[in-house]
PDB file of C-alpha atoms in Angstrom:
ATOM      1  CA  UNK A   1     128.522  31.787-109.039  1.00 61.00           C
ATOM      2  CA  UNK A   2     125.584  29.924-107.531  1.00 70.00           C
ATOM      3  CA  UNK A   3     125.737  28.707-103.962  1.00 86.00           C
ATOM      4  CA  UNK A   4     123.751  25.667-105.071  1.00 95.00           C
ATOM      5  CA  UNK A   5     125.112  23.479-107.873  1.00 96.00           C
ATOM      6  CA  UNK A   6     123.138  21.478-110.421  1.00 97.00           C
ATOM      7  CA  UNK A   7     124.161  19.531-113.520  1.00 98.00           C
ATOM      8  CA  UNK A   8     123.702  21.668-116.634  1.00 96.00           C
ATOM      9  CA  UNK A   9     121.664  19.043-118.399  1.00 97.00           C
ATOM     10  CA  UNK A  10     120.096  15.629-118.111  1.00 98.00           C
ATOM     11  CA  UNK A  11     118.245  13.644-120.734  1.00 97.00           C
ATOM     12  CA  UNK A  12     116.100  10.555-121.025  1.00 97.00           C
ATOM     13  CA  UNK A  13     113.768   8.716-123.290  1.00 97.00           C
ATOM     14  CA  UNK A  14     110.005   8.912-122.817  1.00 97.00           C
ATOM     15  CA  UNK A  15     108.931   6.726-119.930  1.00 97.00           C
ATOM     16  CA  UNK A  16     112.348   6.710-118.271  1.00 97.00           C
ATOM     17  CA  UNK A  17     113.283   8.061-114.877  1.00 98.00           C
ATOM     18  CA  UNK A  18     115.686  10.962-114.545  1.00 98.00           C
ATOM     19  CA  UNK A  19     117.080  12.651-111.449  1.00 98.00           C
ATOM     20  CA  UNK A  20     118.503  16.114-110.939  1.00 98.00           C
ATOM     21  CA  UNK A  21     120.846  16.781-108.067  1.00 98.00           C
ATOM     22  CA  UNK A  22     121.176  20.016-106.124  1.00 98.00           C
ATOM     23  CA  UNK A  23     124.256  20.324-103.953  1.00 97.00           C
ATOM     24  CA  UNK A  24     124.637  22.988-101.294  1.00 94.00           C
ATOM     25  CA  UNK A  25     126.640  23.318 -98.099  1.00 91.00           C
ATOM     26  CA  UNK A  26     126.325  23.910 -94.389  1.00 88.00           C
ATOM     27  CA  UNK A  27     125.072  27.477 -94.863  1.00 88.00           C
ATOM     28  CA  UNK A  28     121.989  26.532 -96.860  1.00 92.00           C
ATOM     29  CA  UNK A  29     120.625  23.000 -97.314  1.00 93.00           C
ATOM     30  CA  UNK A  30     122.950  21.627 -94.629  1.00 91.00           C
ATOM     31  CA  UNK A  31     121.497  24.053 -92.072  1.00 90.00           C
ATOM     32  CA  UNK A  32     118.136  22.353 -92.364  1.00 90.00           C
ATOM     33  CA  UNK A  33     116.671  24.872 -94.755  1.00 92.00           C
ATOM     34  CA  UNK A  34     114.079  23.373 -97.037  1.00 95.00           C
ATOM     35  CA  UNK A  35     114.590  22.889-100.769  1.00 97.00           C
ATOM     36  CA  UNK A  36     112.036  23.874-103.355  1.00 98.00           C
ATOM     37  CA  UNK A  37     112.024  23.009-107.044  1.00 98.00           C
ATOM     38  CA  UNK A  38     110.696  25.045-109.976  1.00 98.00           C
ATOM     39  CA  UNK A  39     109.940  24.135-113.554  1.00 98.00           C
ATOM     40  CA  UNK A  40     110.432  26.778-116.251  1.00 98.00           C
ATOM     41  CA  UNK A  41     108.998  26.061-119.652  1.00 97.00           C
ATOM     42  CA  UNK A  42     110.435  28.036-122.611  1.00 93.00           C
ATOM     43  CA  UNK A  43     109.255  31.632-122.543  1.00 93.00           C
ATOM     44  CA  UNK A  44     107.382  31.255-119.290  1.00 97.00           C
ATOM     45  CA  UNK A  45     107.853  32.205-115.658  1.00 98.00           C
ATOM     46  CA  UNK A  46     109.121  29.575-113.233  1.00 98.00           C
ATOM     47  CA  UNK A  47     106.419  27.451-111.624  1.00 98.00           C
ATOM     48  CA  UNK A  48     106.623  25.832-108.192  1.00 98.00           C
ATOM     49  CA  UNK A  49     106.977  22.073-108.603  1.00 98.00           C
ATOM     50  CA  UNK A  50     108.062  20.791-105.172  1.00 98.00           C
ATOM     51  CA  UNK A  51     108.051  22.708-101.892  1.00 97.00           C
ATOM     52  CA  UNK A  52     109.526  21.944 -98.488  1.00 96.00           C
ATOM     53  CA  UNK A  53     111.718  19.141 -99.808  1.00 96.00           C
ATOM     54  CA  UNK A  54     109.092  16.637-100.860  1.00 96.00           C
ATOM     55  CA  UNK A  55     105.663  18.214-101.180  1.00 97.00           C
ATOM     56  CA  UNK A  56     103.750  18.690-104.432  1.00 97.00           C
ATOM     57  CA  UNK A  57     101.429  21.656-104.880  1.00 95.00           C
ATOM     58  CA  UNK A  58      97.950  20.863-106.069  1.00 95.00           C
ATOM     59  CA  UNK A  59      97.952  19.996-109.766  1.00 95.00           C
ATOM     60  CA  UNK A  60     101.535  18.763-109.998  1.00 97.00           C
ATOM     61  CA  UNK A  61     101.638  15.151-111.200  1.00 96.00           C
ATOM     62  CA  UNK A  62     102.984  12.530-108.824  1.00 96.00           C
ATOM     63  CA  UNK A  63     105.626  11.678-111.435  1.00 97.00           C
ATOM     64  CA  UNK A  64     107.625  14.479-109.785  1.00 98.00           C
ATOM     65  CA  UNK A  65     109.161  13.825-106.370  1.00 98.00           C
ATOM     66  CA  UNK A  66     111.757  15.476-104.215  1.00 98.00           C
ATOM     67  CA  UNK A  67     114.118  14.334-101.476  1.00 97.00           C
ATOM     68  CA  UNK A  68     116.957  15.716 -99.378  1.00 96.00           C
ATOM     69  CA  UNK A  69     119.946  14.249 -97.601  1.00 95.00           C
ATOM     70  CA  UNK A  70     122.625  16.198 -95.772  1.00 95.00           C
ATOM     71  CA  UNK A  71     123.716  19.100 -97.939  1.00 95.00           C
ATOM     72  CA  UNK A  72     122.005  17.851-101.099  1.00 97.00           C
ATOM     73  CA  UNK A  73     118.616  17.445-102.632  1.00 98.00           C
ATOM     74  CA  UNK A  74     117.233  15.571-105.629  1.00 98.00           C
ATOM     75  CA  UNK A  75     114.333  15.913-107.986  1.00 98.00           C
ATOM     76  CA  UNK A  76     113.135  12.756-109.686  1.00 98.00           C
ATOM     77  CA  UNK A  77     110.901  12.568-112.713  1.00 98.00           C
ATOM     78  CA  UNK A  78     109.478   9.137-113.410  1.00 97.00           C
ATOM     79  CA  UNK A  79     107.661   8.206-116.583  1.00 96.00           C
ATOM     80  CA  UNK A  80     109.291  11.072-118.463  1.00 97.00           C
ATOM     81  CA  UNK A  81     106.983  12.815-120.938  1.00 97.00           C
ATOM     82  CA  UNK A  82     107.632  15.204-123.787  1.00 97.00           C
ATOM     83  CA  UNK A  83     106.016  18.077-121.913  1.00 96.00           C
ATOM     84  CA  UNK A  84     108.589  17.684-119.139  1.00 97.00           C
ATOM     85  CA  UNK A  85     111.248  19.202-121.385  1.00 97.00           C
ATOM     86  CA  UNK A  86     112.103  22.373-119.473  1.00 97.00           C
ATOM     87  CA  UNK A  87     114.611  23.984-117.143  1.00 97.00           C
ATOM     88  CA  UNK A  88     114.491  22.943-113.497  1.00 98.00           C
ATOM     89  CA  UNK A  89     115.818  25.046-110.612  1.00 98.00           C
ATOM     90  CA  UNK A  90     116.353  24.207-106.959  1.00 98.00           C
ATOM     91  CA  UNK A  91     116.068  26.918-104.329  1.00 97.00           C
ATOM     92  CA  UNK A  92     116.788  27.162-100.616  1.00 96.00           C
ATOM     93  CA  UNK A  93     117.482  29.707 -97.935  1.00 93.00           C
ATOM     94  CA  UNK A  94     120.935  31.004 -97.150  1.00 87.00           C
ATOM     95  CA  UNK A  95     122.616  32.351 -94.073  1.00 74.00           C
ATOM     96  CA  UNK A  96     122.633  36.108 -93.936  1.00 59.00           C
ATOM     97  CA  UNK A  97     126.412  36.313 -94.261  1.00 59.00           C
ATOM     98  CA  UNK A  98     126.190  36.234 -98.041  1.00 59.00           C
ATOM     99  CA  UNK A  99     123.458  38.838 -98.198  1.00 65.00           C
ATOM    100  CA  UNK A 100     121.154  36.480-100.038  1.00 73.00           C
ATOM    101  CA  UNK A 101     118.178  35.275 -98.039  1.00 87.00           C
ATOM    102  CA  UNK A 102     117.115  32.961-100.822  1.00 94.00           C
ATOM    103  CA  UNK A 103     119.380  31.218-103.282  1.00 94.00           C
ATOM    104  CA  UNK A 104     118.743  29.377-106.544  1.00 96.00           C
ATOM    105  CA  UNK A 105     120.715  26.725-108.362  1.00 97.00           C
ATOM    106  CA  UNK A 106     121.927  27.492-111.913  1.00 96.00           C
ATOM    107  CA  UNK A 107     119.277  25.293-113.447  1.00 97.00           C
ATOM    108  CA  UNK A 108     119.225  21.951-115.248  1.00 98.00           C
ATOM    109  CA  UNK A 109     117.870  21.534-118.735  1.00 97.00           C
ATOM    110  CA  UNK A 110     115.908  18.327-119.158  1.00 98.00           C
ATOM    111  CA  UNK A 111     115.794  16.985-122.673  1.00 97.00           C
ATOM    112  CA  UNK A 112     113.386  14.249-123.718  1.00 97.00           C
ATOM    113  CA  UNK A 113     115.049  12.150-126.391  1.00 95.00           C
TER     114      UNK A 113
ATOM    115  CA  UNK B   1      91.861  33.152-109.102  1.00 87.00           C
ATOM    116  CA  UNK B   2      95.252  34.228-107.770  1.00 91.00           C
ATOM    117  CA  UNK B   3      97.129  36.203-110.400  1.00 96.00           C
ATOM    118  CA  UNK B   4     100.118  38.512-110.550  1.00 98.00           C
ATOM    119  CA  UNK B   5     100.239  40.801-113.568  1.00 98.00           C
ATOM    120  CA  UNK B   6     103.402  42.832-114.121  1.00 98.00           C
ATOM    121  CA  UNK B   7     103.983  46.061-115.990  1.00 97.00           C
ATOM    122  CA  UNK B   8     106.792  48.533-116.422  1.00 95.00           C
ATOM    123  CA  UNK B   9     110.235  47.661-117.650  1.00 94.00           C
ATOM    124  CA  UNK B  10     111.939  48.741-120.836  1.00 97.00           C
ATOM    125  CA  UNK B  11     115.168  50.354-121.918  1.00 97.00           C
ATOM    126  CA  UNK B  12     116.979  52.736-119.582  1.00 98.00           C
ATOM    127  CA  UNK B  13     120.412  54.347-119.582  1.00 98.00           C
ATOM    128  CA  UNK B  14     123.008  53.447-116.922  1.00 98.00           C
ATOM    129  CA  UNK B  15     122.431  55.556-113.856  1.00 98.00           C
ATOM    130  CA  UNK B  16     118.747  55.916-114.665  1.00 98.00           C
ATOM    131  CA  UNK B  17     115.641  54.841-112.784  1.00 98.00           C
ATOM    132  CA  UNK B  18     112.680  52.594-113.477  1.00 98.00           C
ATOM    133  CA  UNK B  19     109.658  51.404-111.543  1.00 98.00           C
ATOM    134  CA  UNK B  20     108.106  47.970-111.987  1.00 98.00           C
ATOM    135  CA  UNK B  21     104.546  47.164-110.968  1.00 98.00           C
ATOM    136  CA  UNK B  22     102.951  43.872-109.983  1.00 98.00           C
ATOM    137  CA  UNK B  23      99.164  44.022-109.706  1.00 98.00           C
ATOM    138  CA  UNK B  24      97.758  41.270-107.527  1.00 97.00           C
ATOM    139  CA  UNK B  25      94.304  39.682-107.754  1.00 96.00           C
ATOM    140  CA  UNK B  26      92.798  36.975-105.563  1.00 95.00           C
ATOM    141  CA  UNK B  27      94.326  38.170-102.327  1.00 94.00           C
ATOM    142  CA  UNK B  28      95.421  41.388-100.590  1.00 95.00           C
ATOM    143  CA  UNK B  29      98.983  42.480-101.315  1.00 95.00           C
ATOM    144  CA  UNK B  30      99.221  43.679 -97.682  1.00 95.00           C
ATOM    145  CA  UNK B  31      98.517  40.225 -96.252  1.00 95.00           C
ATOM    146  CA  UNK B  32     101.396  38.267 -97.747  1.00 95.00           C
ATOM    147  CA  UNK B  33     105.144  38.357 -98.029  1.00 96.00           C
ATOM    148  CA  UNK B  34     106.247  39.115-101.547  1.00 97.00           C
ATOM    149  CA  UNK B  35     109.554  39.055-103.387  1.00 98.00           C
ATOM    150  CA  UNK B  36     111.221  40.182-106.554  1.00 98.00           C
ATOM    151  CA  UNK B  37     113.441  37.756-108.448  1.00 98.00           C
ATOM    152  CA  UNK B  38     115.395  38.480-111.597  1.00 98.00           C
ATOM    153  CA  UNK B  39     116.775  36.237-114.287  1.00 98.00           C
ATOM    154  CA  UNK B  40     119.905  37.079-116.216  1.00 94.00           C
ATOM    155  CA  UNK B  41     122.044  35.034-118.620  1.00 88.00           C
ATOM    156  CA  UNK B  42     125.047  35.584-116.366  1.00 88.00           C
ATOM    157  CA  UNK B  43     123.588  34.703-112.959  1.00 89.00           C
ATOM    158  CA  UNK B  44     120.408  32.798-113.705  1.00 92.00           C
ATOM    159  CA  UNK B  45     117.647  33.271-111.163  1.00 96.00           C
ATOM    160  CA  UNK B  46     118.612  35.722-108.440  1.00 95.00           C
ATOM    161  CA  UNK B  47     116.538  36.792-105.477  1.00 95.00           C
ATOM    162  CA  UNK B  48     116.788  40.570-105.090  1.00 96.00           C
ATOM    163  CA  UNK B  49     114.345  41.622-102.400  1.00 96.00           C
ATOM    164  CA  UNK B  50     111.261  40.950-100.332  1.00 96.00           C
ATOM    165  CA  UNK B  51     108.639  42.781 -98.267  1.00 97.00           C
ATOM    166  CA  UNK B  52     106.986  41.186 -95.266  1.00 95.00           C
ATOM    167  CA  UNK B  53     103.234  41.338 -94.719  1.00 95.00           C
ATOM    168  CA  UNK B  54     101.733  44.246 -92.879  1.00 94.00           C
ATOM    169  CA  UNK B  55     100.903  41.884 -90.038  1.00 95.00           C
ATOM    170  CA  UNK B  56     104.598  40.934 -89.765  1.00 94.00           C
ATOM    171  CA  UNK B  57     105.729  44.558 -89.785  1.00 95.00           C
ATOM    172  CA  UNK B  58     106.210  45.257 -93.476  1.00 95.00           C
ATOM    173  CA  UNK B  59     110.023  45.310 -93.354  1.00 95.00           C
ATOM    174  CA  UNK B  60     112.032  44.977 -96.565  1.00 96.00           C
ATOM    175  CA  UNK B  61     115.264  43.064 -97.186  1.00 94.00           C
ATOM    176  CA  UNK B  62     117.496  43.186-100.250  1.00 95.00           C
ATOM    177  CA  UNK B  63     120.360  41.261-101.789  1.00 93.00           C
ATOM    178  CA  UNK B  64     123.740  42.960-101.495  1.00 92.00           C
ATOM    179  CA  UNK B  65     123.856  43.615-105.248  1.00 93.00           C
ATOM    180  CA  UNK B  66     120.879  45.994-105.134  1.00 96.00           C
ATOM    181  CA  UNK B  67     120.807  47.198-101.518  1.00 96.00           C
ATOM    182  CA  UNK B  68     120.685  50.980-101.344  1.00 97.00           C
ATOM    183  CA  UNK B  69     119.575  51.293-104.972  1.00 98.00           C
ATOM    184  CA  UNK B  70     116.295  49.348-105.075  1.00 98.00           C
ATOM    185  CA  UNK B  71     113.225  49.748-102.877  1.00 98.00           C
ATOM    186  CA  UNK B  72     110.010  47.718-102.566  1.00 98.00           C
ATOM    187  CA  UNK B  73     106.633  49.187-101.668  1.00 97.00           C
ATOM    188  CA  UNK B  74     102.971  48.362-102.055  1.00 97.00           C
ATOM    189  CA  UNK B  75      99.761  50.279-102.518  1.00 95.00           C
ATOM    190  CA  UNK B  76      96.660  48.854-100.880  1.00 92.00           C
ATOM    191  CA  UNK B  77      94.226  50.933-102.919  1.00 93.00           C
ATOM    192  CA  UNK B  78      95.104  49.204-106.164  1.00 95.00           C
ATOM    193  CA  UNK B  79      96.529  46.020-104.629  1.00 97.00           C
ATOM    194  CA  UNK B  80      99.873  46.536-106.304  1.00 98.00           C
ATOM    195  CA  UNK B  81     103.494  45.779-105.420  1.00 98.00           C
ATOM    196  CA  UNK B  82     106.263  48.017-106.714  1.00 98.00           C
ATOM    197  CA  UNK B  83     109.990  47.739-107.306  1.00 98.00           C
ATOM    198  CA  UNK B  84     111.712  51.122-107.606  1.00 98.00           C
ATOM    199  CA  UNK B  85     115.109  50.761-109.230  1.00 98.00           C
ATOM    200  CA  UNK B  86     117.586  53.659-109.074  1.00 98.00           C
ATOM    201  CA  UNK B  87     121.195  54.083-110.154  1.00 98.00           C
ATOM    202  CA  UNK B  88     120.743  51.250-112.625  1.00 98.00           C
ATOM    203  CA  UNK B  89     123.779  49.394-113.898  1.00 97.00           C
ATOM    204  CA  UNK B  90     124.324  47.389-117.056  1.00 96.00           C
ATOM    205  CA  UNK B  91     124.449  44.240-114.955  1.00 95.00           C
ATOM    206  CA  UNK B  92     120.875  44.882-113.751  1.00 97.00           C
ATOM    207  CA  UNK B  93     119.659  43.875-117.194  1.00 97.00           C
ATOM    208  CA  UNK B  94     117.359  40.908-117.037  1.00 98.00           C
ATOM    209  CA  UNK B  95     113.797  39.667-116.691  1.00 98.00           C
ATOM    210  CA  UNK B  96     112.241  40.691-113.391  1.00 98.00           C
ATOM    211  CA  UNK B  97     109.558  38.607-111.693  1.00 98.00           C
ATOM    212  CA  UNK B  98     107.362  39.329-108.715  1.00 98.00           C
ATOM    213  CA  UNK B  99     106.328  36.338-106.631  1.00 98.00           C
ATOM    214  CA  UNK B 100     104.422  35.531-103.484  1.00 97.00           C
ATOM    215  CA  UNK B 101     106.447  34.000-100.652  1.00 95.00           C
ATOM    216  CA  UNK B 102     104.534  30.986 -99.441  1.00 93.00           C
ATOM    217  CA  UNK B 103     104.984  27.669 -97.626  1.00 88.00           C
ATOM    218  CA  UNK B 104     108.568  26.560 -97.317  1.00 87.00           C
ATOM    219  CA  UNK B 105     109.336  29.366 -97.818  1.00 93.00           C
ATOM    220  CA  UNK B 106     108.952  29.051-101.524  1.00 96.00           C
ATOM    221  CA  UNK B 107     107.814  31.332-104.333  1.00 97.00           C
ATOM    222  CA  UNK B 108     104.323  30.766-105.715  1.00 96.00           C
ATOM    223  CA  UNK B 109     102.737  32.119-107.791  1.00 97.00           C
ATOM    224  CA  UNK B 110     104.949  34.223-110.047  1.00 98.00           C
ATOM    225  CA  UNK B 111     104.140  37.150-112.311  1.00 98.00           C
ATOM    226  CA  UNK B 112     104.717  36.780-116.009  1.00 98.00           C
ATOM    227  CA  UNK B 113     107.997  38.717-115.891  1.00 98.00           C
ATOM    228  CA  UNK B 114     109.089  41.997-117.410  1.00 98.00           C
ATOM    229  CA  UNK B 115     112.305  42.780-119.283  1.00 98.00           C
ATOM    230  CA  UNK B 116     114.620  45.523-118.053  1.00 98.00           C
ATOM    231  CA  UNK B 117     117.447  46.537-120.337  1.00 98.00           C
ATOM    232  CA  UNK B 118     120.141  48.902-119.056  1.00 97.00           C
ATOM    233  CA  UNK B 119     122.225  50.147-121.960  1.00 97.00           C
ATOM    234  CA  UNK B 120     123.732  53.317-123.308  1.00 95.00           C
TER     235      UNK B 120
END
């Protein structure tokens, strides 16, 4: 069972805005640990999409944005495009009590209608 | 160009051993923190271990599920990271990725992944 929770799926029409939530607790996001987001296209390795809550690596379109508040984080995709259809994972750090230094959410499948 | 190319993997019996390799280009494997992450249908993405840079002491840390069975090492001469997996269990089956630990900390870039199947 993931220590971070995400909705299994979200969908939207091309051009729409969708958001993906990532809910943690006081041992991970709520402790001030940053949240990162990854995009995984079918058959490929995950790719860093957002790091340190709201920063985009070079080459990532500004249609993708991240935010955090309390024990939660969100990824927003504006102007949804067909190539955005993928699985999205949030990731943060965890207190050492659980034995996991880094934790991932279960992933959210984005479908472009 | 920074690239991580993985090799190894395959089918192994429960209780067996396997070594995965992750050859790095574009930077020195000794100079960065690196991690192994696996992906399984049951647990999704799961961090399993990391090695700190040589500058930071080179210590390794592991998730509870693999601690005592898996080890991480690196070889400077061929700029390669290794994951030695012993006493493999059926639940270790999955796709294994190497990744560089970078700003955040976050994982970037990732290797292409290699499939490990533990089955009798």
